[in-house]
């Protein structure tokens, strides 16, 4: 790999760099200490390739910090192209995102964090939608439709059941999630794309 440039020095959980592997651009995500994504999901994604998902190339540890190397989406995040009010373009976004959902869900992967910042244009001309950032995703076992998991969410895009109620004993929030949470988040995302802001913009988690 060769270093190209920094994409973001701080996302809250990681530093992100543009690098190249034999001349082909890819993204190096270096997590801060004590942060790491769901490794079970990454292991699956490294083996599974799909046209509507940002493919995972490699992952591991570098100087005791977890890293992830993934495919580079030249067109950037959808949140960088707001508003998007072309019905045909929105229809294509829905079609390709749902296509990715069907693939993930068939392999027991629930994304759990769909939003304009995690949908990307694969090509520089703003075409070909791919989903990325599976950092808080959950895995379903064969035959499962829901999974109990810890609360990890983006306020405003998470479905109602993801907010949960804290256990009085230890204060921890446990929630049950299923495939439907991804479709709810996609609906909120479409409103955001159209009006260039979240429908819950300015509201705190209690108001939502």
JSON list of C-alpha atoms in Angstrom, two decimals:
[
{"chain": "A", "resi": 1, "resn": "UNK", "atom": "CA", "xyz": [0.00, 0.00, 0.00]},
{"chain": "A", "resi": 2, "resn": "UNK", "atom": "CA", "xyz": [1.05, 3.59, -0.64]},
{"chain": "A", "resi": 3, "resn": "UNK", "atom": "CA", "xyz": [-0.25, 6.66, 1.21]},
{"chain": "A", "resi": 4, "resn": "UNK", "atom": "CA", "xyz": [-2.14, 9.29, -0.77]},
{"chain": "A", "resi": 5, "resn": "UNK", "atom": "CA", "xyz": [-3.90, 11.80, 1.52]},
{"chain": "A", "resi": 6, "resn": "UNK", "atom": "CA", "xyz": [-6.06, 12.18, 4.61]},
{"chain": "A", "resi": 7, "resn": "UNK", "atom": "CA", "xyz": [-9.80, 12.10, 3.94]},
{"chain": "A", "resi": 8, "resn": "UNK", "atom": "CA", "xyz": [-10.86, 12.87, 7.51]},
{"chain": "A", "resi": 9, "resn": "UNK", "atom": "CA", "xyz": [-8.71, 13.26, 10.60]},
{"chain": "A", "resi": 10, "resn": "UNK", "atom": "CA", "xyz": [-11.64, 12.66, 12.93]},
{"chain": "A", "resi": 11, "resn": "UNK", "atom": "CA", "xyz": [-15.01, 10.97, 12.48]},
{"chain": "A", "resi": 12, "resn": "UNK", "atom": "CA", "xyz": [-15.47, 10.51, 16.20]},
{"chain": "A", "resi": 13, "resn": "UNK", "atom": "CA", "xyz": [-14.25, 6.93, 16.05]},
{"chain": "A", "resi": 14, "resn": "UNK", "atom": "CA", "xyz": [-11.46, 6.86, 13.47]},
{"chain": "A", "resi": 15, "resn": "UNK", "atom": "CA", "xyz": [-9.07, 8.63, 11.11]},
{"chain": "A", "resi": 16, "resn": "UNK", "atom": "CA", "xyz": [-9.66, 7.94, 7.41]},
{"chain": "A", "resi": 17, "resn": "UNK", "atom": "CA", "xyz": [-7.03, 8.01, 4.67]},
{"chain": "A", "resi": 18, "resn": "UNK", "atom": "CA", "xyz": [-6.95, 7.47, 0.92]},
{"chain": "A", "resi": 19, "resn": "UNK", "atom": "CA", "xyz": [-4.29, 4.90, 0.04]},
{"chain": "A", "resi": 20, "resn": "UNK", "atom": "CA", "xyz": [-3.52, 2.78, -3.02]},
{"chain": "A", "resi": 21, "resn": "UNK", "atom": "CA", "xyz": [-2.93, -0.90, -3.54]},
{"chain": "A", "resi": 22, "resn": "UNK", "atom": "CA", "xyz": [-0.91, -1.48, -6.72]},
{"chain": "A", "resi": 23, "resn": "UNK", "atom": "CA", "xyz": [-2.19, 1.88, -8.00]},
{"chain": "A", "resi": 24, "resn": "UNK", "atom": "CA", "xyz": [-5.87, 1.18, -7.19]},
{"chain": "A", "resi": 25, "resn": "UNK", "atom": "CA", "xyz": [-7.34, 3.65, -4.65]},
{"chain": "A", "resi": 26, "resn": "UNK", "atom": "CA", "xyz": [-8.82, 2.30, -1.44]},
{"chain": "A", "resi": 27, "resn": "UNK", "atom": "CA", "xyz": [-9.72, 3.62, 2.01]},
{"chain": "A", "resi": 28, "resn": "UNK", "atom": "CA", "xyz": [-7.75, 3.01, 5.20]},
{"chain": "A", "resi": 29, "resn": "UNK", "atom": "CA", "xyz": [-9.86, 3.53, 8.33]},
{"chain": "A", "resi": 30, "resn": "UNK", "atom": "CA", "xyz": [-7.74, 3.65, 11.49]},
{"chain": "A", "resi": 31, "resn": "UNK", "atom": "CA", "xyz": [-9.90, 3.43, 14.61]},
{"chain": "A", "resi": 32, "resn": "UNK", "atom": "CA", "xyz": [-9.02, 5.29, 17.78]},
{"chain": "A", "resi": 33, "resn": "UNK", "atom": "CA", "xyz": [-7.96, 3.20, 20.79]},
{"chain": "A", "resi": 34, "resn": "UNK", "atom": "CA", "xyz": [-10.92, 1.39, 22.41]},
{"chain": "A", "resi": 35, "resn": "UNK", "atom": "CA", "xyz": [-12.95, 1.62, 19.17]},
{"chain": "A", "resi": 36, "resn": "UNK", "atom": "CA", "xyz": [-13.50, -1.23, 16.75]},
{"chain": "A", "resi": 37, "resn": "UNK", "atom": "CA", "xyz": [-16.39, -2.42, 14.56]},
{"chain": "A", "resi": 38, "resn": "UNK", "atom": "CA", "xyz": [-18.18, -5.77, 14.73]},
{"chain": "A", "resi": 39, "resn": "UNK", "atom": "CA", "xyz": [-15.39, -8.15, 13.66]},
{"chain": "A", "resi": 40, "resn": "UNK", "atom": "CA", "xyz": [-17.87, -10.98, 13.06]},
{"chain": "A", "resi": 41, "resn": "UNK", "atom": "CA", "xyz": [-19.56, -8.85, 10.40]},
{"chain": "A", "resi": 42, "resn": "UNK", "atom": "CA", "xyz": [-16.24, -7.76, 8.85]},
{"chain": "A", "resi": 43, "resn": "UNK", "atom": "CA", "xyz": [-15.14, -11.38, 8.53]},
{"chain": "A", "resi": 44, "resn": "UNK", "atom": "CA", "xyz": [-18.35, -12.13, 6.62]},
{"chain": "A", "resi": 45, "resn": "UNK", "atom": "CA", "xyz": [-18.08, -9.07, 4.41]},
{"chain": "A", "resi": 46, "resn": "UNK", "atom": "CA", "xyz": [-14.49, -9.85, 3.49]},
{"chain": "A", "resi": 47, "resn": "UNK", "atom": "CA", "xyz": [-15.70, -13.13, 2.01]},
{"chain": "A", "resi": 48, "resn": "UNK", "atom": "CA", "xyz": [-18.90, -11.73, 0.48]},
{"chain": "A", "resi": 49, "resn": "UNK", "atom": "CA", "xyz": [-18.71, -9.40, -2.52]},
{"chain": "A", "resi": 50, "resn": "UNK", "atom": "CA", "xyz": [-21.65, -7.47, -3.96]},
{"chain": "A", "resi": 51, "resn": "UNK", "atom": "CA", "xyz": [-22.05, -4.69, -6.51]},
{"chain": "A", "resi": 52, "resn": "UNK", "atom": "CA", "xyz": [-24.06, -2.49, -4.12]},
{"chain": "A", "resi": 53, "resn": "UNK", "atom": "CA", "xyz": [-21.82, -2.82, -1.06]},
{"chain": "A", "resi": 54, "resn": "UNK", "atom": "CA", "xyz": [-18.44, -1.21, -0.37]},
{"chain": "A", "resi": 55, "resn": "UNK", "atom": "CA", "xyz": [-16.25, -4.28, -0.28]},
{"chain": "A", "resi": 56, "resn": "UNK", "atom": "CA", "xyz": [-13.96, -4.99, 2.66]},
{"chain": "A", "resi": 57, "resn": "UNK", "atom": "CA", "xyz": [-10.40, -5.71, 1.50]},
{"chain": "A", "resi": 58, "resn": "UNK", "atom": "CA", "xyz": [-8.67, -6.35, 4.82]},
{"chain": "A", "resi": 59, "resn": "UNK", "atom": "CA", "xyz": [-8.71, -5.57, 8.54]},
{"chain": "A", "resi": 60, "resn": "UNK", "atom": "CA", "xyz": [-6.57, -6.11, 11.62]},
{"chain": "A", "resi": 61, "resn": "UNK", "atom": "CA", "xyz": [-4.42, -4.19, 14.10]},
{"chain": "A", "resi": 62, "resn": "UNK", "atom": "CA", "xyz": [-1.76, -1.54, 13.50]},
{"chain": "A", "resi": 63, "resn": "UNK", "atom": "CA", "xyz": [0.17, -0.30, 16.54]},
{"chain": "A", "resi": 64, "resn": "UNK", "atom": "CA", "xyz": [-2.62, -1.64, 18.80]},
{"chain": "A", "resi": 65, "resn": "UNK", "atom": "CA", "xyz": [-5.32, 0.24, 16.86]},
{"chain": "A", "resi": 66, "resn": "UNK", "atom": "CA", "xyz": [-7.90, -1.58, 14.77]},
{"chain": "A", "resi": 67, "resn": "UNK", "atom": "CA", "xyz": [-7.91, -0.80, 11.05]},
{"chain": "A", "resi": 68, "resn": "UNK", "atom": "CA", "xyz": [-10.13, -1.56, 8.10]},
{"chain": "A", "resi": 69, "resn": "UNK", "atom": "CA", "xyz": [-9.23, -1.30, 4.40]},
{"chain": "A", "resi": 70, "resn": "UNK", "atom": "CA", "xyz": [-12.13, -1.00, 1.99]},
{"chain": "A", "resi": 71, "resn": "UNK", "atom": "CA", "xyz": [-13.09, -0.12, -1.55]},
{"chain": "A", "resi": 72, "resn": "UNK", "atom": "CA", "xyz": [-13.00, 3.59, -2.43]},
{"chain": "A", "resi": 73, "resn": "UNK", "atom": "CA", "xyz": [-16.23, 5.30, -3.55]},
{"chain": "A", "resi": 74, "resn": "UNK", "atom": "CA", "xyz": [-15.09, 8.10, -5.87]},
{"chain": "A", "resi": 75, "resn": "UNK", "atom": "CA", "xyz": [-18.38, 10.05, -5.80]},
{"chain": "A", "resi": 76, "resn": "UNK", "atom": "CA", "xyz": [-18.39, 10.48, -2.03]},
{"chain": "A", "resi": 77, "resn": "UNK", "atom": "CA", "xyz": [-21.26, 10.34, 0.43]},
{"chain": "A", "resi": 78, "resn": "UNK", "atom": "CA", "xyz": [-24.81, 11.19, -0.58]},
{"chain": "A", "resi": 79, "resn": "UNK", "atom": "CA", "xyz": [-24.87, 13.83, 2.18]},
{"chain": "A", "resi": 80, "resn": "UNK", "atom": "CA", "xyz": [-22.33, 15.77, 0.09]},
{"chain": "A", "resi": 81, "resn": "UNK", "atom": "CA", "xyz": [-24.82, 16.10, -2.81]},
{"chain": "A", "resi": 82, "resn": "UNK", "atom": "CA", "xyz": [-27.94, 17.53, -1.15]},
{"chain": "A", "resi": 83, "resn": "UNK", "atom": "CA", "xyz": [-30.67, 18.14, -2.00]},
{"chain": "A", "resi": 84, "resn": "UNK", "atom": "CA", "xyz": [-31.51, 15.31, -4.38]},
{"chain": "A", "resi": 85, "resn": "UNK", "atom": "CA", "xyz": [-34.94, 15.97, -5.90]},
{"chain": "A", "resi": 86, "resn": "UNK", "atom": "CA", "xyz": [-34.83, 14.06, -9.16]},
{"chain": "A", "resi": 87, "resn": "UNK", "atom": "CA", "xyz": [-37.43, 11.27, -8.81]},
{"chain": "A", "resi": 88, "resn": "UNK", "atom": "CA", "xyz": [-35.56, 9.03, -11.23]},
{"chain": "A", "resi": 89, "resn": "UNK", "atom": "CA", "xyz": [-32.36, 9.44, -9.25]},
{"chain": "A", "resi": 90, "resn": "UNK", "atom": "CA", "xyz": [-34.15, 8.73, -5.97]},
{"chain": "A", "resi": 91, "resn": "UNK", "atom": "CA", "xyz": [-35.76, 5.64, -7.51]},
{"chain": "A", "resi": 92, "resn": "UNK", "atom": "CA", "xyz": [-32.31, 4.39, -8.48]},
{"chain": "A", "resi": 93, "resn": "UNK", "atom": "CA", "xyz": [-31.02, 5.05, -4.95]},
{"chain": "A", "resi": 94, "resn": "UNK", "atom": "CA", "xyz": [-33.90, 3.03, -3.50]},
{"chain": "A", "resi": 95, "resn": "UNK", "atom": "CA", "xyz": [-33.49, 0.20, -6.00]},
{"chain": "A", "resi": 96, "resn": "UNK", "atom": "CA", "xyz": [-29.77, -0.28, -5.44]},
{"chain": "A", "resi": 97, "resn": "UNK", "atom": "CA", "xyz": [-29.97, 0.18, -1.66]},
{"chain": "A", "resi": 98, "resn": "UNK", "atom": "CA", "xyz": [-32.78, -2.38, -1.36]},
{"chain": "A", "resi": 99, "resn": "UNK", "atom": "CA", "xyz": [-30.76, -4.72, -3.57]},
{"chain": "A", "resi": 100, "resn": "UNK", "atom": "CA", "xyz": [-27.92, -4.44, -1.04]},
{"chain": "A", "resi": 101, "resn": "UNK", "atom": "CA", "xyz": [-30.37, -5.00, 1.84]},
{"chain": "A", "resi": 102, "resn": "UNK", "atom": "CA", "xyz": [-31.68, -8.20, 0.27]},
{"chain": "A", "resi": 103, "resn": "UNK", "atom": "CA", "xyz": [-28.14, -9.54, -0.10]},
{"chain": "A", "resi": 104, "resn": "UNK", "atom": "CA", "xyz": [-27.12, -8.58, 3.45]},
{"chain": "A", "resi": 105, "resn": "UNK", "atom": "CA", "xyz": [-30.32, -9.85, 5.04]},
{"chain": "A", "resi": 106, "resn": "UNK", "atom": "CA", "xyz": [-30.08, -13.14, 3.15]},
{"chain": "A", "resi": 107, "resn": "UNK", "atom": "CA", "xyz": [-26.67, -13.58, 4.81]},
{"chain": "A", "resi": 108, "resn": "UNK", "atom": "CA", "xyz": [-27.98, -12.59, 8.24]},
{"chain": "A", "resi": 109, "resn": "UNK", "atom": "CA", "xyz": [-26.50, -9.07, 8.32]},
{"chain": "A", "resi": 110, "resn": "UNK", "atom": "CA", "xyz": [-28.56, -6.10, 9.57]},
{"chain": "A", "resi": 111, "resn": "UNK", "atom": "CA", "xyz": [-26.83, -2.80, 8.80]},
{"chain": "A", "resi": 112, "resn": "UNK", "atom": "CA", "xyz": [-28.56, -0.75, 11.55]},
{"chain": "A", "resi": 113, "resn": "UNK", "atom": "CA", "xyz": [-27.03, 2.60, 10.51]},
{"chain": "A", "resi": 114, "resn": "UNK", "atom": "CA", "xyz": [-28.44, 3.61, 7.13]},
{"chain": "A", "resi": 115, "resn": "UNK", "atom": "CA", "xyz": [-28.25, 7.40, 6.61]},
{"chain": "A", "resi": 116, "resn": "UNK", "atom": "CA", "xyz": [-26.98, 9.83, 3.93]},
{"chain": "A", "resi": 117, "resn": "UNK", "atom": "CA", "xyz": [-23.48, 9.58, 5.40]},
{"chain": "A", "resi": 118, "resn": "UNK", "atom": "CA", "xyz": [-23.33, 5.80, 4.90]},
{"chain": "A", "resi": 119, "resn": "UNK", "atom": "CA", "xyz": [-24.64, 5.71, 1.33]},
{"chain": "A", "resi": 120, "resn": "UNK", "atom": "CA", "xyz": [-22.07, 6.46, -1.36]},
{"chain": "A", "resi": 121, "resn": "UNK", "atom": "CA", "xyz": [-21.76, 7.13, -5.08]},
{"chain": "A", "resi": 122, "resn": "UNK", "atom": "CA", "xyz": [-19.29, 4.54, -6.30]},
{"chain": "A", "resi": 123, "resn": "UNK", "atom": "CA", "xyz": [-18.44, 6.53, -9.43]},
{"chain": "A", "resi": 124, "resn": "UNK", "atom": "CA", "xyz": [-17.21, 10.13, -9.67]},
{"chain": "A", "resi": 125, "resn": "UNK", "atom": "CA", "xyz": [-20.16, 11.07, -11.90]},
{"chain": "A", "resi": 126, "resn": "UNK", "atom": "CA", "xyz": [-22.63, 10.41, -9.08]},
{"chain": "A", "resi": 127, "resn": "UNK", "atom": "CA", "xyz": [-23.91, 7.04, -10.24]},
{"chain": "A", "resi": 128, "resn": "UNK", "atom": "CA", "xyz": [-23.96, 3.53, -8.83]},
{"chain": "A", "resi": 129, "resn": "UNK", "atom": "CA", "xyz": [-25.09, 3.52, -5.19]},
{"chain": "A", "resi": 130, "resn": "UNK", "atom": "CA", "xyz": [-23.21, 1.45, -2.60]},
{"chain": "A", "resi": 131, "resn": "UNK", "atom": "CA", "xyz": [-23.72, 1.14, 1.15]},
{"chain": "A", "resi": 132, "resn": "UNK", "atom": "CA", "xyz": [-20.85, 1.17, 3.61]},
{"chain": "A", "resi": 133, "resn": "UNK", "atom": "CA", "xyz": [-19.83, 1.49, 7.27]},
{"chain": "A", "resi": 134, "resn": "UNK", "atom": "CA", "xyz": [-21.07, -1.71, 8.88]},
{"chain": "A", "resi": 135, "resn": "UNK", "atom": "CA", "xyz": [-19.46, -0.74, 12.20]},
{"chain": "A", "resi": 136, "resn": "UNK", "atom": "CA", "xyz": [-22.57, -1.25, 14.37]},
{"chain": "A", "resi": 137, "resn": "UNK", "atom": "CA", "xyz": [-24.21, -3.97, 12.28]},
{"chain": "A", "resi": 138, "resn": "UNK", "atom": "CA", "xyz": [-25.72, -7.08, 13.88]},
{"chain": "A", "resi": 139, "resn": "UNK", "atom": "CA", "xyz": [-25.69, -10.68, 12.73]},
{"chain": "A", "resi": 140, "resn": "UNK", "atom": "CA", "xyz": [-28.73, -12.96, 12.73]},
{"chain": "A", "resi": 141, "resn": "UNK", "atom": "CA", "xyz": [-28.31, -16.68, 13.24]},
{"chain": "A", "resi": 142, "resn": "UNK", "atom": "CA", "xyz": [-29.95, -19.02, 10.73]},
{"chain": "A", "resi": 143, "resn": "UNK", "atom": "CA", "xyz": [-33.72, -18.96, 11.19]},
{"chain": "A", "resi": 144, "resn": "UNK", "atom": "CA", "xyz": [-33.69, -15.83, 13.35]},
{"chain": "A", "resi": 145, "resn": "UNK", "atom": "CA", "xyz": [-35.83, -12.82, 12.45]},
{"chain": "A", "resi": 146, "resn": "UNK", "atom": "CA", "xyz": [-34.77, -10.66, 15.41]},
{"chain": "A", "resi": 147, "resn": "UNK", "atom": "CA", "xyz": [-31.69, -10.33, 17.57]},
{"chain": "A", "resi": 148, "resn": "UNK", "atom": "CA", "xyz": [-31.18, -8.84, 21.03]},
{"chain": "A", "resi": 149, "resn": "UNK", "atom": "CA", "xyz": [-28.22, -6.46, 20.97]},
{"chain": "A", "resi": 150, "resn": "UNK", "atom": "CA", "xyz": [-26.73, -3.49, 22.78]},
{"chain": "A", "resi": 151, "resn": "UNK", "atom": "CA", "xyz": [-27.98, -0.05, 21.84]},
{"chain": "A", "resi": 152, "resn": "UNK", "atom": "CA", "xyz": [-25.92, 1.52, 19.06]},
{"chain": "A", "resi": 153, "resn": "UNK", "atom": "CA", "xyz": [-27.66, 3.99, 16.78]},
{"chain": "A", "resi": 154, "resn": "UNK", "atom": "CA", "xyz": [-27.68, 7.32, 14.99]},
{"chain": "A", "resi": 155, "resn": "UNK", "atom": "CA", "xyz": [-30.36, 9.51, 16.53]},
{"chain": "A", "resi": 156, "resn": "UNK", "atom": "CA", "xyz": [-33.02, 10.47, 13.98]},
{"chain": "A", "resi": 157, "resn": "UNK", "atom": "CA", "xyz": [-32.52, 7.50, 11.64]},
{"chain": "A", "resi": 158, "resn": "UNK", "atom": "CA", "xyz": [-32.98, 4.66, 14.11]},
{"chain": "A", "resi": 159, "resn": "UNK", "atom": "CA", "xyz": [-36.40, 3.01, 14.15]},
{"chain": "A", "resi": 160, "resn": "UNK", "atom": "CA", "xyz": [-38.51, 3.44, 17.33]},
{"chain": "A", "resi": 161, "resn": "UNK", "atom": "CA", "xyz": [-37.66, 0.02, 18.78]},
{"chain": "A", "resi": 162, "resn": "UNK", "atom": "CA", "xyz": [-33.94, 0.84, 18.68]},
{"chain": "A", "resi": 163, "resn": "UNK", "atom": "CA", "xyz": [-34.25, 3.53, 21.35]},
{"chain": "A", "resi": 164, "resn": "UNK", "atom": "CA", "xyz": [-35.18, 0.97, 24.00]},
{"chain": "A", "resi": 165, "resn": "UNK", "atom": "CA", "xyz": [-35.47, 1.35, 27.75]},
{"chain": "A", "resi": 166, "resn": "UNK", "atom": "CA", "xyz": [-32.57, 1.20, 30.19]},
{"chain": "A", "resi": 167, "resn": "UNK", "atom": "CA", "xyz": [-32.46, -1.73, 32.62]},
{"chain": "A", "resi": 168, "resn": "UNK", "atom": "CA", "xyz": [-32.91, -0.26, 36.14]},
{"chain": "A", "resi": 169, "resn": "UNK", "atom": "CA", "xyz": [-30.39, -2.76, 37.50]},
{"chain": "A", "resi": 170, "resn": "UNK", "atom": "CA", "xyz": [-27.37, -1.66, 35.47]},
{"chain": "A", "resi": 171, "resn": "UNK", "atom": "CA", "xyz": [-28.55, 1.19, 33.25]},
{"chain": "A", "resi": 172, "resn": "UNK", "atom": "CA", "xyz": [-27.70, -0.72, 30.05]},
{"chain": "A", "resi": 173, "resn": "UNK", "atom": "CA", "xyz": [-30.09, -0.65, 27.12]},
{"chain": "A", "resi": 174, "resn": "UNK", "atom": "CA", "xyz": [-30.85, -3.91, 25.34]},
{"chain": "A", "resi": 175, "resn": "UNK", "atom": "CA", "xyz": [-32.97, -3.88, 22.21]},
{"chain": "A", "resi": 176, "resn": "UNK", "atom": "CA", "xyz": [-34.40, -6.35, 19.71]},
{"chain": "A", "resi": 177, "resn": "UNK", "atom": "CA", "xyz": [-33.74, -5.56, 16.04]},
{"chain": "A", "resi": 178, "resn": "UNK", "atom": "CA", "xyz": [-34.77, -7.16, 12.78]},
{"chain": "A", "resi": 179, "resn": "UNK", "atom": "CA", "xyz": [-34.33, -6.55, 9.07]},
{"chain": "A", "resi": 180, "resn": "UNK", "atom": "CA", "xyz": [-37.10, -3.94, 9.08]},
{"chain": "A", "resi": 181, "resn": "UNK", "atom": "CA", "xyz": [-34.92, -1.37, 10.88]},
{"chain": "A", "resi": 182, "resn": "UNK", "atom": "CA", "xyz": [-32.90, -0.89, 7.68]},
{"chain": "A", "resi": 183, "resn": "UNK", "atom": "CA", "xyz": [-36.03, -0.07, 5.66]},
{"chain": "A", "resi": 184, "resn": "UNK", "atom": "CA", "xyz": [-37.20, 2.45, 8.26]},
{"chain": "A", "resi": 185, "resn": "UNK", "atom": "CA", "xyz": [-33.82, 4.20, 8.13]},
{"chain": "A", "resi": 186, "resn": "UNK", "atom": "CA", "xyz": [-33.96, 4.26, 4.33]},
{"chain": "A", "resi": 187, "resn": "UNK", "atom": "CA", "xyz": [-37.34, 6.02, 4.51]},
{"chain": "A", "resi": 188, "resn": "UNK", "atom": "CA", "xyz": [-35.93, 8.72, 6.82]},
{"chain": "A", "resi": 189, "resn": "UNK", "atom": "CA", "xyz": [-32.87, 8.99, 4.56]},
{"chain": "A", "resi": 190, "resn": "UNK", "atom": "CA", "xyz": [-35.07, 9.68, 1.51]},
{"chain": "A", "resi": 191, "resn": "UNK", "atom": "CA", "xyz": [-36.78, 12.56, 3.34]},
{"chain": "A", "resi": 192, "resn": "UNK", "atom": "CA", "xyz": [-33.35, 13.91, 4.26]},
{"chain": "A", "resi": 193, "resn": "UNK", "atom": "CA", "xyz": [-32.13, 13.67, 0.66]},
{"chain": "A", "resi": 194, "resn": "UNK", "atom": "CA", "xyz": [-35.20, 15.54, -0.61]},
{"chain": "A", "resi": 195, "resn": "UNK", "atom": "CA", "xyz": [-35.28, 18.40, 1.89]},
{"chain": "A", "resi": 196, "resn": "UNK", "atom": "CA", "xyz": [-31.51, 18.49, 2.64]},
{"chain": "A", "resi": 197, "resn": "UNK", "atom": "CA", "xyz": [-32.02, 17.89, 6.35]},
{"chain": "A", "resi": 198, "resn": "UNK", "atom": "CA", "xyz": [-33.35, 15.21, 8.66]},
{"chain": "A", "resi": 199, "resn": "UNK", "atom": "CA", "xyz": [-37.08, 15.41, 9.46]},
{"chain": "A", "resi": 200, "resn": "UNK", "atom": "CA", "xyz": [-36.00, 15.26, 13.13]},
{"chain": "A", "resi": 201, "resn": "UNK", "atom": "CA", "xyz": [-33.41, 18.00, 12.78]},
{"chain": "A", "resi": 202, "resn": "UNK", "atom": "CA", "xyz": [-33.05, 19.98, 16.03]},
{"chain": "A", "resi": 203, "resn": "UNK", "atom": "CA", "xyz": [-34.91, 17.44, 18.19]},
{"chain": "A", "resi": 204, "resn": "UNK", "atom": "CA", "xyz": [-33.20, 15.51, 20.94]},
{"chain": "A", "resi": 205, "resn": "UNK", "atom": "CA", "xyz": [-33.63, 11.78, 21.51]},
{"chain": "A", "resi": 206, "resn": "UNK", "atom": "CA", "xyz": [-36.45, 12.28, 24.04]},
{"chain": "A", "resi": 207, "resn": "UNK", "atom": "CA", "xyz": [-38.46, 14.50, 21.70]},
{"chain": "A", "resi": 208, "resn": "UNK", "atom": "CA", "xyz": [-38.03, 12.00, 18.84]}
]
